[in-house]
Coordinates of C-alpha atoms and ligand atoms in Angstrom, one line a residue:
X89 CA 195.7 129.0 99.0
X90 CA 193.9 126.9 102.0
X91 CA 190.6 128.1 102.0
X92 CA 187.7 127.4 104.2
X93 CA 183.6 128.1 103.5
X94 CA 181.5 128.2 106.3
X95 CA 177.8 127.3 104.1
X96 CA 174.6 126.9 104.4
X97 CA 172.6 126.2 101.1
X98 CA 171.4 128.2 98.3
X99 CA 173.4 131.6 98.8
X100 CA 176.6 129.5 99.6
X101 CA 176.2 127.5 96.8
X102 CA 176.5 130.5 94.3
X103 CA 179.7 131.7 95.9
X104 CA 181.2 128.3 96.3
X105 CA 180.7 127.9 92.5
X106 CA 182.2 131.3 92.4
X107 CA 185.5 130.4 94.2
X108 CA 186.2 127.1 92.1
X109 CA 185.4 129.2 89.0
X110 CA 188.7 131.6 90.0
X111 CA 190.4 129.1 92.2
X112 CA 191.3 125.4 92.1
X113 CA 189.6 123.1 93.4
X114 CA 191.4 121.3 95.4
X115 CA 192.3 124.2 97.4
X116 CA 188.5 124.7 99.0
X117 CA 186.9 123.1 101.8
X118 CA 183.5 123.3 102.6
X119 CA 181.9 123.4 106.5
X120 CA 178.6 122.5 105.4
X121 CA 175.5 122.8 107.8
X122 CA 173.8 120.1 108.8
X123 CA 170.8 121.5 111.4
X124 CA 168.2 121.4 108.2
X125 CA 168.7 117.5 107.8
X126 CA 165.4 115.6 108.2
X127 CA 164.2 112.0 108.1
X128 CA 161.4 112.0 105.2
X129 CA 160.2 108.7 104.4
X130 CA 162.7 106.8 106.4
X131 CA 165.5 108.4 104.5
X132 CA 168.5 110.8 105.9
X133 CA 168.1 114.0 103.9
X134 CA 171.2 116.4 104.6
X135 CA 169.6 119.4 102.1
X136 CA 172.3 121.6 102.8
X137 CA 175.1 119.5 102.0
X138 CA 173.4 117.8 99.3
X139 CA 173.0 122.1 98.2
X140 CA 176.4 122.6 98.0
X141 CA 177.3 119.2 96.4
X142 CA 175.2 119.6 93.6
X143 CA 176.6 123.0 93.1
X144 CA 179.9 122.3 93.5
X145 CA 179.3 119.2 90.7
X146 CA 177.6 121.1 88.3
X147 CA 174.2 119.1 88.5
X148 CA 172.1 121.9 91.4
X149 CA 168.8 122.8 89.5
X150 CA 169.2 126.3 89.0
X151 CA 165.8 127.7 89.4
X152 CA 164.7 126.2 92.6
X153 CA 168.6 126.5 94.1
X154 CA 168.2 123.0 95.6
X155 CA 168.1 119.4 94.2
X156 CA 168.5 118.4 90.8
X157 CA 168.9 119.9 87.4
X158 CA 166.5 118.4 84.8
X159 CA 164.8 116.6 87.7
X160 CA 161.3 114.4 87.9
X161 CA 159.1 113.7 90.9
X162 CA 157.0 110.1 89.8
X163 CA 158.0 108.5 92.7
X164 CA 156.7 111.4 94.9
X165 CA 153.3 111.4 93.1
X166 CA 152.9 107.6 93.4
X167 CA 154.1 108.3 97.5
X168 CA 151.1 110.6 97.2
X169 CA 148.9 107.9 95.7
X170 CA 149.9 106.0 99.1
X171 CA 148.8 108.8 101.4
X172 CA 152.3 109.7 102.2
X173 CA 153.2 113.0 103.4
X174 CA 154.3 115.4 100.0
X175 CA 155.2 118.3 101.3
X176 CA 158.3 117.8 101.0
X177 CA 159.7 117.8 97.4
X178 CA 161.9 114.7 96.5
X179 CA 163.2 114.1 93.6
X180 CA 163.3 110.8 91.3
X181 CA 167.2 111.0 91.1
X182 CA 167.7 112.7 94.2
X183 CA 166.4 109.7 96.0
X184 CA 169.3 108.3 94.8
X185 CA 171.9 109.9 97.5
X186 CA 169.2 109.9 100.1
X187 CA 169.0 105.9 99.5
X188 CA 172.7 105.7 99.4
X189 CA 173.4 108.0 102.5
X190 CA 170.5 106.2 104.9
X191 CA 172.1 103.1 103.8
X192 CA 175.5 103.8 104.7
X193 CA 174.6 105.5 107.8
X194 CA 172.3 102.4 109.2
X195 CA 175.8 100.4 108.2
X196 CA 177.9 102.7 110.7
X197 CA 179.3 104.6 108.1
X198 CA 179.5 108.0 109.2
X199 CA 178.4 111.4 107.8
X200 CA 181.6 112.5 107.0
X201 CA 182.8 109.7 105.6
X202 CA 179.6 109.4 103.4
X203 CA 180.2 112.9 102.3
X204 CA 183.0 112.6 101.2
X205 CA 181.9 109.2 99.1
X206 CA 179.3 111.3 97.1
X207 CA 182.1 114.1 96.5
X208 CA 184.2 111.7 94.8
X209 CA 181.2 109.9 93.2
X210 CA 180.1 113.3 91.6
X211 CA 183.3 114.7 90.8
X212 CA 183.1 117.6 93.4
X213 CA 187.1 118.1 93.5
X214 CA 186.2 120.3 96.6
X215 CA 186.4 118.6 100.3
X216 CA 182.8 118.9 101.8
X217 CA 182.9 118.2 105.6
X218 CA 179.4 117.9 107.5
X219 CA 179.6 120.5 110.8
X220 CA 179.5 116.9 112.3
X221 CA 179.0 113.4 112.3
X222 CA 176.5 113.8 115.1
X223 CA 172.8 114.6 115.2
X224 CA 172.1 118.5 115.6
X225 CA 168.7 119.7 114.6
X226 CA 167.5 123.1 114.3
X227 CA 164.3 123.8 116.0
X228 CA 161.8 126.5 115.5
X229 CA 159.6 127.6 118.5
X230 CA 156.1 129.3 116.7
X231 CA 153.0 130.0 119.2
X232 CA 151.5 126.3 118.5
X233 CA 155.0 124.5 119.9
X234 CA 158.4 123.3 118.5
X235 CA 159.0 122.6 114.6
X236 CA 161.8 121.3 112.8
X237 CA 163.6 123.2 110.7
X238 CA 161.9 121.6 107.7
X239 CA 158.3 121.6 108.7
X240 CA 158.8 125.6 109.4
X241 CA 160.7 126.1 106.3
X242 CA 158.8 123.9 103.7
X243 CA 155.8 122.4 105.0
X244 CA 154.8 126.1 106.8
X245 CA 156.2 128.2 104.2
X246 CA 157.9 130.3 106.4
X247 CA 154.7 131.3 107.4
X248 CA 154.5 131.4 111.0
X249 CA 155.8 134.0 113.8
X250 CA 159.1 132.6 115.2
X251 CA 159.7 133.1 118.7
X252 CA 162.8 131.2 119.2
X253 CA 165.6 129.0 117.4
X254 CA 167.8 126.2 119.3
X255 CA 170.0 123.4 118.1
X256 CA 169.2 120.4 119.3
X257 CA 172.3 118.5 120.3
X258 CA 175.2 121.0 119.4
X259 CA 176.5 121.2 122.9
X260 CA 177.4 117.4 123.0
X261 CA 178.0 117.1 119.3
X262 CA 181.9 117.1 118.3
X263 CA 183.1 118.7 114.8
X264 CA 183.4 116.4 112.0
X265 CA 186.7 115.3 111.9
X266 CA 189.4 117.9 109.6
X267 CA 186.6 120.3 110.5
X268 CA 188.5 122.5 113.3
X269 CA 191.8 122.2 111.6
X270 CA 190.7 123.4 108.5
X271 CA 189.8 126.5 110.4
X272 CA 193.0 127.1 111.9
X273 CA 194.6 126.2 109.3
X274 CA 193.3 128.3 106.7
X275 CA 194.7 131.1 105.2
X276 CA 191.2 132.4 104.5
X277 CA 187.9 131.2 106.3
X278 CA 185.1 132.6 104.4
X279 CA 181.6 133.0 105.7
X280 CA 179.0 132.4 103.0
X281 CA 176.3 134.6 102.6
X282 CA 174.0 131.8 104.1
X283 CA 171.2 132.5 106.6
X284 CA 173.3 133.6 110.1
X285 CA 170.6 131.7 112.3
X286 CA 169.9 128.6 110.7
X287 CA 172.6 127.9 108.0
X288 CA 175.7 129.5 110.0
X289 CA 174.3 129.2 114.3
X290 CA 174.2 125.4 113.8
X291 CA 177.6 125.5 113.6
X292 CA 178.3 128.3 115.3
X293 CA 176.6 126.5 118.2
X294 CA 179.4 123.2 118.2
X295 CA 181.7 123.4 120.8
X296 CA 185.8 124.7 119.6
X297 CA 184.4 126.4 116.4
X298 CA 184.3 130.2 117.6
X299 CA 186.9 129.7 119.4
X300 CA 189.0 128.6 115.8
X301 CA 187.6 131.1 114.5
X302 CA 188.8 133.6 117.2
X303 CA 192.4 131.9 117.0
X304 CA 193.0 130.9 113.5
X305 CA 195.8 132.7 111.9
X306 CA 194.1 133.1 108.6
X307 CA 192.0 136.1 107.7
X308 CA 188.2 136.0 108.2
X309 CA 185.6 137.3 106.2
X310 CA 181.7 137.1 105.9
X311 CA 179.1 137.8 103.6
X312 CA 176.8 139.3 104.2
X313 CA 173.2 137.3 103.0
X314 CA 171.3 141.1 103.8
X315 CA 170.8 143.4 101.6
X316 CA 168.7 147.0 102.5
X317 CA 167.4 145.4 105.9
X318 CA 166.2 142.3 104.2
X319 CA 167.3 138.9 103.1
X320 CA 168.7 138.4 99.6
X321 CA 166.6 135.1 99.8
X322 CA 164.3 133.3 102.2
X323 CA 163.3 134.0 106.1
X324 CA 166.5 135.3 107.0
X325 CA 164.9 138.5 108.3
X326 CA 162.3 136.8 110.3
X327 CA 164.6 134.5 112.5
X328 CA 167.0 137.2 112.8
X329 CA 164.2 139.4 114.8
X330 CA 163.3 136.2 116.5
X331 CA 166.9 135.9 117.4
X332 CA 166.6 140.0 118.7
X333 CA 169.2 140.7 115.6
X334 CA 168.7 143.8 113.3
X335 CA 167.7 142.5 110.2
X336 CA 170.7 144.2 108.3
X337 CA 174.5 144.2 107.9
X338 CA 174.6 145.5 111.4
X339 CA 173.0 142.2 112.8
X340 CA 174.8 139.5 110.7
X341 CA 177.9 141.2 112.7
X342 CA 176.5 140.9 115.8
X343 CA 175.9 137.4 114.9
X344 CA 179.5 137.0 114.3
X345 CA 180.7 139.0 116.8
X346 CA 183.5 138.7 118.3
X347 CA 185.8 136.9 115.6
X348 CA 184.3 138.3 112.7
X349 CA 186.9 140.9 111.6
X350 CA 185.8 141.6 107.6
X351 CA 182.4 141.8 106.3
X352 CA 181.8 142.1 102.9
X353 CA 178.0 144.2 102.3
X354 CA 176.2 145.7 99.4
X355 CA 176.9 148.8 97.7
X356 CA 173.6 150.3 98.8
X357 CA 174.8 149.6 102.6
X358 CA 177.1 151.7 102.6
X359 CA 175.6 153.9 105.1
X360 CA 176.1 151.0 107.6
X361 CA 180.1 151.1 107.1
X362 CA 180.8 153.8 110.4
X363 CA 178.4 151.4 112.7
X364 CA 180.0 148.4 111.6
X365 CA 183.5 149.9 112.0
X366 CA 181.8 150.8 115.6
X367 CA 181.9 147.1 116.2
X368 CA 185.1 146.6 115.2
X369 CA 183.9 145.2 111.5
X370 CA 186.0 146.6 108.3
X371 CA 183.1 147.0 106.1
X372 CA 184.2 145.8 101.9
X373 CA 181.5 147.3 100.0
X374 CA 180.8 144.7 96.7
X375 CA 177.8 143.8 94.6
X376 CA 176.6 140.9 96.3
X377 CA 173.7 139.7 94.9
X378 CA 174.6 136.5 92.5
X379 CA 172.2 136.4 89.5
X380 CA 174.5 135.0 87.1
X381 CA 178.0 132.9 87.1
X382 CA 180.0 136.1 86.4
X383 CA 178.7 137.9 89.4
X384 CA 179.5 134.5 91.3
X385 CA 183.1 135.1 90.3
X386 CA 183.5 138.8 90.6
X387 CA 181.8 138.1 94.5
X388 CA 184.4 135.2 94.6
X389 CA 187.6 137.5 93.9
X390 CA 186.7 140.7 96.4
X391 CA 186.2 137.8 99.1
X392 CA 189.9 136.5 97.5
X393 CA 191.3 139.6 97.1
X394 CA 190.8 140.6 100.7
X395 CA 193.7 142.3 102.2
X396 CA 195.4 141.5 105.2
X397 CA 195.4 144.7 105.9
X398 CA 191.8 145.0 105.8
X399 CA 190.8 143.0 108.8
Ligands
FO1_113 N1 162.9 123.5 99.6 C1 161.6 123.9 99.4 O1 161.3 125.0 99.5 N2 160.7 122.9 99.1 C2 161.0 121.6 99.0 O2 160.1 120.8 98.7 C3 162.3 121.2 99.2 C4 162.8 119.9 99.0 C5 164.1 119.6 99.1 C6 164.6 118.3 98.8 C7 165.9 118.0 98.9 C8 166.8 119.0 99.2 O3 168.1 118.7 99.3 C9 166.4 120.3 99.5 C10 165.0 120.6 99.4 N3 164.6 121.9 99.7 C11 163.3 122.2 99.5 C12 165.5 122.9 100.1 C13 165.7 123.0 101.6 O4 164.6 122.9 102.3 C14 166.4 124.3 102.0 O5 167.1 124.9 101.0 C15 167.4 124.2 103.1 O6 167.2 123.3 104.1 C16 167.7 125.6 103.6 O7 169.0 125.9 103.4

């Protein structure tokens, strides 16, 4: 089976593990969102990729859902020492990518190609393509100006009223190359249950990708990353209001509207299923809150077991 995941980080991860747990790996590619990449300390960061990479190669730390398992932070204490900006949270061997992707990128190397280097270095199996080898970065408008996605997320804690999102360079930034094809080529394009403003809209926002996913032959499905009209995991809820979105199942399918043809929600939103049918949405009711590798799996084989007929 061709099989294509729209993700953003820590609730894509989970279901990406899922789908190589039940199917191979070399059948998956990963669209992986690149709006949350920063520069911190002169380094290219790429958390989201670096999310799913992790994941995908058995070394993510599970408690925090990012970086590295079993991971140290000496070198960000003696940064500290230095009066370097800590906020945000780099890791001893983590550094090790960062080094190893600035480097190659200041060489001309690009994203994708990188990518693809540290998949193979780490024994991924799974293709990981950034949205694009070009620079888009998600912005977040709070009442004291513009932040980056990072400075919102980590440095403010989520903490401050949102009142708008844009992506900085996504109209003139192509796809990565393989990244369109794979959507039309799929047999199934999957939408992980990833934030629908800034993990999905980034790449949303790049010019052919709706309109792939509006033409691809294969059958679409999403996940959805609400649960009882709020997120599953981090400020989900917030940018969605900030975005005019209901924060429920209803509002990731607006978000998706108008190629968005399955949506897979929780039990306990089952009420939602008539208004989402209203849209034009089949509604797959599933438990879809990942707490454990078997429920990653059992997510994994509704999203696989999707019938045509049920689009
Ligand atoms: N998330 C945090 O909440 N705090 C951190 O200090 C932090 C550091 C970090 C370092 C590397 C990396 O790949 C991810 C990191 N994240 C951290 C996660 C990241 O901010 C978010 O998960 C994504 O950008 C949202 O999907």
């Amino acid at each position: 089976m061709r099989l294509t995941a729209i993700a953003g980080g820590t609730g894509a991860a989970k279901l990406l593990r899922g789908l190589v747990a039940v199917r191979p790996r070399h059948e998956l590619t990963v669209i992986g969102n690149t709006g949350d990449d920063a520069e911190i300390w002169g380094l290219h960061v790429s958390p989201d990729l670096d999310t799913v990479t992790y994941a995908l190669a058995g070394r993510l730390d599970a408690g925090r859902g990012w970086g590295l398992a079993g991971e140290t932070f000496r070198c960000l204490e003696a940064m500290g020492d230095l009066g370097a900006e800590t906020w945000f949270n780099l890791g001893d061997r983590d550094l090790a990518t960062h080094l190893y992707r600035t480097r190659a990128l200041r060489e001309g190397v690009p994203l994708s190609a990188v990518t693809a280097e540290l998949c193979r270095r780490l024994s991924v199996g799974a293709r990981i393509l950034p949205m694009s080898d070009a620079p888009v970065r998600t912005r977040v408008r709070t009442p004291d100006g513009w932040l980056s996605f990072q400075e919102y997320f980590v440095r403010e804690k989520a903490q401050v009223q949102v009142l708008d999102v844009e992506y900085a360079g996504a109209a003139a930034a192509s796809p990565a190359p393989g990244v369109l094809e794979s959507i039309r080529e799929a047999e199934l394009v999957v939408v992980c249950p990833s934030n629908p403003v800034t993990s999905v809209g980034p790449v949303l926002a790049l010019p052919g990708i709706a309109d792939a996913l509006a033409a691809t032959r294969g059958r679409v499905a999403a996940v959805s990353p609400i649960v009882g009209g709020a997120a599953v995991s981090g400020p989900a809820g917030e940018l969605m209001r900030a975005r005019g979105l209901p924060v429920s199942a209803v509002g990731v399918a607006a978000a998706y509207a108008p190629w968005l043809r399955t949506l897979v929600i929780d039990r306990r939103d089952a009420a939602l299923v008539p208004e989402l049918a209203h849209l034009g949405v089949r509604a797959v009711l599933a438990d879809i809150v990942m707490t454990d590798p078997e429920r990653e799996s059992a997510l994994a084989r509704v999203v696989l077991d999707l019938q045509p007929s049920l689009e």
